[in-house]
Amino acid sequence: MHRVLSLVATVVLAATPVLSDPTSWNREWPETDFSKKNIENWGEIQSGGPPRDGIPAINAPEFHKATLETELQPNEPVMTVAISGESERAYPIRYLIWHEIVNDTIGGVPVAVTFCPLCNSGVTFDRRTKHGVLTFGVSGKLRNSDMVMFDRETESWWQQAVGIAIVGDLTGTELAMIPGWMESWNQFKTRNQDSGLVMKAPAQRRPYGRNPYQGYDSSARPFLYNGEMPPHGISPVARVVRVGDRAWPVARVRESGGINEAGVRISWESGQASALDTGEIARGRDVGSIRVRDAQGSDVVHDVMFAFAFHAFWPNGHWMIAP
């Protein structure tokens, strides 16, 4: 792990594990039903440093037209969400890296746009469940170095990478994932010059545009991760494209000029900076943008995450190393 540039990240990355036991959590989580869980033992959950809401989620974000945006650099990454009949929306990683969750509504669909920097996992969820519409926050807890979210309605805890409740009343409930992708601001803006919307800067005091996890995606070992390392000699922080329980190394996609197999077409385009490389996001090395579509050209739910996280949550998953 290299230098850390912010107070928040200093707390996160310098944290020491504390007791993983509901008796130590009851005061902070009085409404969470710890008698219900679907994890093997409490030791899987560790404090990441910040307390509940220490990393503040964004609710009801404001947007403006892409043509009015002046702060973003062309190669900065954004999470794009496209819902049929609605303008595409870009959620800049310069904001998500500090807030991790954005609760929004697009065309009547309540969504949670999430980004876990420690896993490089960016997934958008439908917030509607059979238990009602949920609003998510950041718990401050980690499992396999991945963010544990919580819903404010029942205070159940959710695993961000998989969208499943792991503790509390809603244990076992699974959120539906919405197709989205990460791309450069320039790629989004070029495609959406007339209709695209981009999230405005939150009304928070944060050094937006800075990366508080400098050098993280070239570190030897992920933070607070004690699980198995990926097979096939893959670096734990190598990016992989996850579709279901399959993972394609991004390096293979890039070197192949795109891949068409297992029912999906995966493309790679240069121009997107890594948000987890240098101290300034826009100066990060080019990691390119991934898009996944089916045979009909429709976008497919996927995640571009670190290899260790795929192996942790899909231990029996399929590694698409070669044709």
Short mmCIF file of C-alpha atoms in Angstrom, two decimals:
data_model
loop_
_atom_site.label_atom_id
_atom_site.label_comp_id
_atom_site.label_asym_id
_atom_site.label_seq_id
_atom_site.Cartn_x
_atom_site.Cartn_y
_atom_site.Cartn_z
CA MET A 1 0.00 0.00 0.00
CA HIS A 2 1.41 3.37 -0.98
CA ARG A 3 0.78 6.85 0.41
CA VAL A 4 -2.69 7.81 1.59
CA LEU A 5 -3.91 11.30 0.87
CA SER A 6 -6.92 11.97 3.06
CA LEU A 7 -8.15 11.76 6.61
CA VAL A 8 -10.94 9.38 5.64
CA ALA A 9 -8.62 6.97 3.89
CA THR A 10 -6.05 7.27 6.68
CA VAL A 11 -8.69 6.04 9.09
CA VAL A 12 -9.79 3.27 6.71
CA LEU A 13 -6.37 1.98 5.73
CA ALA A 14 -4.77 2.28 9.16
CA ALA A 15 -7.61 0.60 10.99
CA THR A 16 -6.87 -2.39 13.19
CA PRO A 17 -9.45 -5.17 13.43
CA VAL A 18 -11.76 -4.88 16.42
CA LEU A 19 -13.95 -7.45 18.09
CA SER A 20 -16.34 -8.96 15.55
CA ASP A 21 -19.29 -9.75 17.77
CA PRO A 22 -22.85 -8.42 17.99
CA THR A 23 -22.35 -7.58 21.66
CA SER A 24 -19.91 -4.88 20.58
CA TRP A 25 -22.25 -3.57 17.88
CA ASN A 26 -25.60 -3.31 19.69
CA ARG A 27 -25.17 0.29 20.78
CA GLU A 28 -24.45 1.49 17.24
CA TRP A 29 -27.00 -0.85 15.68
CA PRO A 30 -29.96 -1.09 18.10
CA GLU A 31 -32.46 -2.06 15.37
CA THR A 32 -30.39 -4.79 13.70
CA ASP A 33 -31.57 -8.32 14.43
CA PHE A 34 -28.27 -10.14 14.94
CA SER A 35 -30.04 -13.45 15.51
CA LYS A 36 -30.45 -13.69 11.74
CA LYS A 37 -27.45 -14.13 9.47
CA ASN A 38 -26.25 -16.21 6.52
CA ILE A 39 -22.51 -16.05 7.13
CA GLU A 40 -20.54 -18.76 8.88
CA ASN A 41 -19.03 -16.70 11.67
CA TRP A 42 -18.90 -13.11 12.88
CA GLY A 43 -15.16 -12.98 12.35
CA GLU A 44 -15.82 -12.56 8.62
CA ILE A 45 -17.00 -9.00 9.32
CA GLN A 46 -14.43 -6.40 10.38
CA SER A 47 -14.43 -2.70 11.03
CA GLY A 48 -12.99 -0.75 8.12
CA GLY A 49 -12.25 2.25 10.36
CA PRO A 50 -15.08 4.78 9.89
CA PRO A 51 -18.25 4.33 11.95
CA ARG A 52 -21.75 3.97 10.59
CA ASP A 53 -22.32 6.80 8.07
CA GLY A 54 -18.71 7.90 8.54
CA ILE A 55 -18.64 7.61 4.76
CA PRO A 56 -21.87 9.48 3.96
CA ALA A 57 -24.10 8.11 1.22
CA ILE A 58 -25.74 10.62 -1.13
CA ASN A 59 -29.53 10.87 -1.27
CA ALA A 60 -31.52 12.60 -4.03
CA PRO A 61 -28.49 13.86 -6.01
CA GLU A 62 -28.73 16.83 -8.33
CA PHE A 63 -27.88 16.67 -12.04
CA HIS A 64 -27.20 18.97 -14.93
CA LYS A 65 -26.74 18.48 -18.64
CA ALA A 66 -23.47 17.01 -19.81
CA THR A 67 -22.86 20.16 -21.87
CA LEU A 68 -22.77 22.23 -18.66
CA GLU A 69 -20.16 20.13 -16.86
CA THR A 70 -16.82 21.92 -16.43
CA GLU A 71 -15.00 20.09 -13.60
CA LEU A 72 -14.50 16.59 -14.99
CA GLN A 73 -11.40 15.76 -17.01
CA PRO A 74 -11.91 13.77 -20.24
CA ASN A 75 -10.37 10.53 -18.93
CA GLU A 76 -12.04 10.55 -15.49
CA PRO A 77 -14.19 7.48 -14.82
CA VAL A 78 -17.94 7.71 -14.43
CA MET A 79 -20.54 5.04 -13.72
CA THR A 80 -23.20 5.15 -16.42
CA VAL A 81 -26.77 3.99 -15.82
CA ALA A 82 -29.21 3.75 -18.72
CA ILE A 83 -32.88 2.97 -18.10
CA SER A 84 -35.15 2.65 -21.13
CA GLY A 85 -36.93 5.86 -22.00
CA GLU A 86 -34.72 8.00 -19.76
CA SER A 87 -31.60 10.08 -20.39
CA GLU A 88 -28.40 8.27 -19.51
CA ARG A 89 -26.92 9.38 -16.19
CA ALA A 90 -23.25 9.63 -15.28
CA TYR A 91 -22.13 9.29 -11.67
CA PRO A 92 -18.50 10.48 -11.45
CA ILE A 93 -16.14 8.26 -9.50
CA ARG A 94 -14.55 11.46 -8.11
CA TYR A 95 -17.72 11.64 -5.94
CA LEU A 96 -18.42 7.94 -5.45
CA ILE A 97 -14.91 7.28 -4.15
CA TRP A 98 -15.79 9.50 -1.16
CA HIS A 99 -19.45 8.49 -0.71
CA GLU A 100 -19.67 4.93 -2.11
CA ILE A 101 -23.50 4.93 -2.42
CA VAL A 102 -25.90 7.20 -4.28
CA ASN A 103 -29.62 6.67 -3.67
CA ASP A 104 -31.41 8.00 -6.74
CA THR A 105 -34.62 7.57 -8.73
CA ILE A 106 -34.58 7.32 -12.54
CA GLY A 107 -37.88 7.41 -14.38
CA GLY A 108 -39.71 6.19 -11.30
CA VAL A 109 -37.18 3.40 -10.64
CA PRO A 110 -35.42 3.79 -7.27
CA VAL A 111 -31.78 2.80 -7.67
CA ALA A 112 -28.63 2.56 -5.57
CA VAL A 113 -25.43 3.30 -7.49
CA THR A 114 -22.59 1.75 -5.48
CA PHE A 115 -18.81 1.74 -5.69
CA CYS A 116 -16.46 -0.08 -3.31
CA PRO A 117 -12.93 1.28 -3.86
CA LEU A 118 -11.29 -1.60 -2.00
CA CYS A 119 -12.75 -4.11 -4.49
CA ASN A 120 -13.14 -1.74 -7.46
CA SER A 121 -16.69 -3.06 -7.55
CA GLY A 122 -19.27 -0.79 -9.17
CA VAL A 123 -22.83 -2.12 -9.23
CA THR A 124 -26.24 -0.47 -9.59
CA PHE A 125 -29.18 -2.02 -7.74
CA ASP A 126 -32.94 -1.66 -7.92
CA ARG A 127 -33.97 -0.52 -4.43
CA ARG A 128 -37.41 -2.09 -4.72
CA THR A 129 -37.92 -5.33 -2.78
CA LYS A 130 -40.91 -7.32 -1.58
CA HIS A 131 -40.30 -5.57 1.74
CA GLY A 132 -40.66 -2.13 0.18
CA VAL A 133 -38.26 0.46 -1.23
CA LEU A 134 -34.99 0.60 0.70
CA THR A 135 -32.51 3.43 1.26
CA PHE A 136 -28.89 2.43 1.68
CA GLY A 137 -25.99 3.73 3.74
CA VAL A 138 -22.37 2.73 4.41
CA SER A 139 -22.01 0.66 7.59
CA GLY A 140 -18.26 1.11 8.02
CA LYS A 141 -17.89 -2.68 8.06
CA LEU A 142 -16.03 -4.85 5.56
CA ARG A 143 -16.27 -8.50 4.60
CA ASN A 144 -13.56 -9.86 2.31
CA SER A 145 -12.51 -6.22 1.98
CA ASP A 146 -15.86 -5.42 0.37
CA MET A 147 -18.26 -2.75 1.63
CA VAL A 148 -21.10 -3.86 3.88
CA MET A 149 -24.10 -1.63 3.18
CA PHE A 150 -27.15 -1.25 5.41
CA ASP A 151 -30.72 -0.26 4.75
CA ARG A 152 -32.25 2.46 6.90
CA GLU A 153 -35.66 0.81 6.99
CA THR A 154 -34.66 -2.38 8.89
CA GLU A 155 -30.93 -1.84 9.54
CA SER A 156 -30.17 -5.13 7.84
CA TRP A 157 -26.62 -5.46 6.48
CA TRP A 158 -25.95 -6.13 2.79
CA GLN A 159 -22.91 -7.35 0.85
CA GLN A 160 -22.24 -4.80 -1.87
CA ALA A 161 -20.50 -7.07 -4.38
CA VAL A 162 -23.39 -9.55 -4.53
CA GLY A 163 -26.39 -7.45 -3.40
CA ILE A 164 -27.56 -9.94 -0.75
CA ALA A 165 -28.58 -9.20 2.84
CA ILE A 166 -26.23 -11.06 5.19
CA VAL A 167 -27.42 -9.91 8.63
CA GLY A 168 -30.77 -8.77 10.04
CA ASP A 169 -34.47 -9.07 9.29
CA LEU A 170 -33.97 -9.19 5.53
CA THR A 171 -31.22 -11.83 5.57
CA GLY A 172 -31.20 -13.73 2.30
CA THR A 173 -33.04 -11.05 0.34
CA GLU A 174 -31.37 -10.33 -2.99
CA LEU A 175 -31.42 -7.02 -4.82
CA ALA A 176 -31.92 -6.96 -8.57
CA MET A 177 -28.93 -5.57 -10.45
CA ILE A 178 -29.43 -3.00 -13.19
CA PRO A 179 -27.15 -2.97 -16.26
CA GLY A 180 -24.59 -0.20 -16.12
CA TRP A 181 -20.95 0.29 -16.94
CA MET A 182 -17.89 2.35 -16.09
CA GLU A 183 -16.40 4.53 -18.80
CA SER A 184 -14.50 7.78 -19.25
CA TRP A 185 -16.26 11.10 -19.00
CA ASN A 186 -15.29 11.82 -22.61
CA GLN A 187 -16.88 8.58 -23.80
CA PHE A 188 -20.11 9.40 -21.98
CA LYS A 189 -20.17 13.02 -23.15
CA THR A 190 -19.45 12.15 -26.79
CA ARG A 191 -22.35 9.71 -26.87
CA ASN A 192 -24.73 11.98 -24.92
CA GLN A 193 -24.03 15.53 -26.07
CA ASP A 194 -27.68 16.51 -26.26
CA SER A 195 -29.44 14.45 -23.62
CA GLY A 196 -26.99 13.07 -21.07
CA LEU A 197 -27.14 14.08 -17.42
CA VAL A 198 -24.23 14.14 -14.99
CA MET A 199 -24.37 14.22 -11.22
CA LYS A 200 -23.37 17.56 -9.70
CA ALA A 201 -20.80 17.83 -6.92
CA PRO A 202 -22.36 16.94 -3.54
CA ALA A 203 -22.63 19.68 -0.94
CA GLN A 204 -19.86 18.14 1.16
CA ARG A 205 -16.35 19.22 2.08
CA ARG A 206 -14.26 16.66 0.22
CA PRO A 207 -11.24 17.03 -2.10
CA TYR A 208 -13.17 15.77 -5.10
CA GLY A 209 -10.88 14.73 -7.92
CA ARG A 210 -8.30 13.31 -5.51
CA ASN A 211 -7.75 9.61 -4.93
CA PRO A 212 -7.49 8.78 -1.21
CA TYR A 213 -6.24 5.25 -2.00
CA GLN A 214 -3.09 6.15 -3.90
CA GLY A 215 -1.34 3.10 -5.36
CA TYR A 216 -4.01 0.68 -4.15
CA ASP A 217 -4.53 -1.11 -7.46
CA SER A 218 -0.86 -2.06 -7.59
CA SER A 219 -0.59 -3.21 -3.97
CA ALA A 220 0.55 -6.72 -3.13
CA ARG A 221 -2.34 -7.57 -0.85
CA PRO A 222 -5.83 -6.11 -0.39
CA PHE A 223 -6.74 -4.30 2.81
CA LEU A 224 -8.22 -6.50 5.57
CA TYR A 225 -8.42 -9.52 3.30
CA ASN A 226 -7.36 -12.87 4.70
CA GLY A 227 -8.89 -15.18 2.12
CA GLU A 228 -7.34 -17.19 -0.67
CA MET A 229 -5.59 -15.43 -3.48
CA PRO A 230 -6.88 -15.91 -7.05
CA PRO A 231 -5.75 -18.98 -9.01
CA HIS A 232 -3.81 -19.11 -12.29
CA GLY A 233 -1.18 -16.67 -10.98
CA ILE A 234 -3.53 -13.71 -11.38
CA SER A 235 -2.66 -10.65 -9.29
CA PRO A 236 -5.21 -10.09 -6.50
CA VAL A 237 -5.80 -6.53 -7.76
CA ALA A 238 -5.95 -7.40 -11.45
CA ARG A 239 -9.25 -6.23 -12.92
CA VAL A 240 -11.63 -8.91 -14.14
CA VAL A 241 -14.99 -8.65 -15.90
CA ARG A 242 -17.57 -10.55 -13.88
CA VAL A 243 -20.71 -11.76 -15.63
CA GLY A 244 -22.66 -14.07 -13.36
CA ASP A 245 -20.19 -16.60 -12.00
CA ARG A 246 -17.67 -16.11 -14.81
CA ALA A 247 -14.65 -13.81 -14.80
CA TRP A 248 -12.60 -12.64 -17.79
CA PRO A 249 -9.27 -10.91 -17.05
CA VAL A 250 -9.44 -7.41 -18.50
CA ALA A 251 -5.92 -7.94 -19.82
CA ARG A 252 -7.19 -10.81 -21.97
CA VAL A 253 -10.09 -8.73 -23.30
CA ARG A 254 -7.74 -5.87 -24.16
CA GLU A 255 -5.12 -8.06 -25.82
CA SER A 256 -7.79 -9.94 -27.81
CA GLY A 257 -9.43 -6.76 -29.07
CA GLY A 258 -12.69 -7.94 -27.52
CA ILE A 259 -14.21 -11.32 -26.70
CA ASN A 260 -17.35 -13.10 -27.89
CA GLU A 261 -18.08 -16.21 -25.84
CA ALA A 262 -20.44 -17.72 -23.24
CA GLY A 263 -23.29 -15.76 -24.77
CA VAL A 264 -21.81 -12.29 -24.28
CA ARG A 265 -19.72 -9.83 -26.25
CA ILE A 266 -17.14 -7.93 -24.20
CA SER A 267 -15.44 -4.89 -25.68
CA TRP A 268 -12.56 -2.76 -24.42
CA GLU A 269 -11.86 0.86 -25.33
CA SER A 270 -8.91 2.95 -24.17
CA GLY A 271 -9.30 6.32 -22.49
CA GLN A 272 -10.42 5.71 -18.91
CA ALA A 273 -8.06 6.51 -16.04
CA SER A 274 -7.73 4.25 -13.02
CA ALA A 275 -9.32 5.93 -10.01
CA LEU A 276 -7.04 3.98 -7.64
CA ASP A 277 -3.61 4.73 -9.07
CA THR A 278 -2.14 8.21 -8.59
CA GLY A 279 -3.13 10.91 -6.10
CA GLU A 280 -5.09 12.76 -8.78
CA ILE A 281 -7.69 10.58 -10.47
CA ALA A 282 -7.25 12.19 -13.88
CA ARG A 283 -3.53 11.31 -13.83
CA GLY A 284 -4.20 7.59 -13.29
CA ARG A 285 -2.94 5.13 -15.86
CA ASP A 286 -5.24 4.13 -18.69
CA VAL A 287 -7.17 0.98 -17.75
CA GLY A 288 -9.75 1.30 -20.52
CA SER A 289 -13.52 0.89 -20.51
CA ILE A 290 -15.46 -2.36 -20.65
CA ARG A 291 -18.90 -2.84 -22.20
CA VAL A 292 -20.80 -6.14 -22.07
CA ARG A 293 -23.71 -6.89 -24.41
CA ASP A 294 -25.73 -9.93 -25.38
CA ALA A 295 -26.28 -11.25 -28.92
CA GLN A 296 -29.09 -8.74 -29.45
CA GLY A 297 -26.87 -5.83 -28.45
CA SER A 298 -28.53 -5.20 -25.10
CA ASP A 299 -26.36 -4.27 -22.12
CA VAL A 300 -25.69 -7.08 -19.67
CA VAL A 301 -25.27 -6.79 -15.90
CA HIS A 302 -21.58 -7.06 -15.09
CA ASP A 303 -18.90 -5.75 -12.77
CA VAL A 304 -15.25 -4.89 -13.36
CA MET A 305 -13.81 -5.87 -10.01
CA PHE A 306 -10.52 -7.01 -8.51
CA ALA A 307 -9.68 -10.68 -8.96
CA PHE A 308 -9.44 -11.39 -5.22
CA ALA A 309 -13.02 -10.20 -4.69
CA PHE A 310 -14.36 -12.44 -7.45
CA HIS A 311 -12.57 -15.42 -5.94
CA ALA A 312 -13.84 -14.55 -2.45
CA PHE A 313 -17.51 -14.29 -3.39
CA TRP A 314 -17.54 -16.83 -6.23
CA PRO A 315 -15.05 -19.44 -4.96
CA ASN A 316 -16.41 -21.98 -7.44
CA GLY A 317 -16.65 -19.47 -10.25
CA HIS A 318 -15.32 -20.02 -13.75
CA TRP A 319 -12.11 -18.26 -14.77
CA MET A 320 -12.21 -17.46 -18.47
CA ILE A 321 -8.47 -17.47 -18.96
CA ALA A 322 -8.34 -18.77 -22.51
CA PRO A 323 -10.74 -19.46 -25.40
#
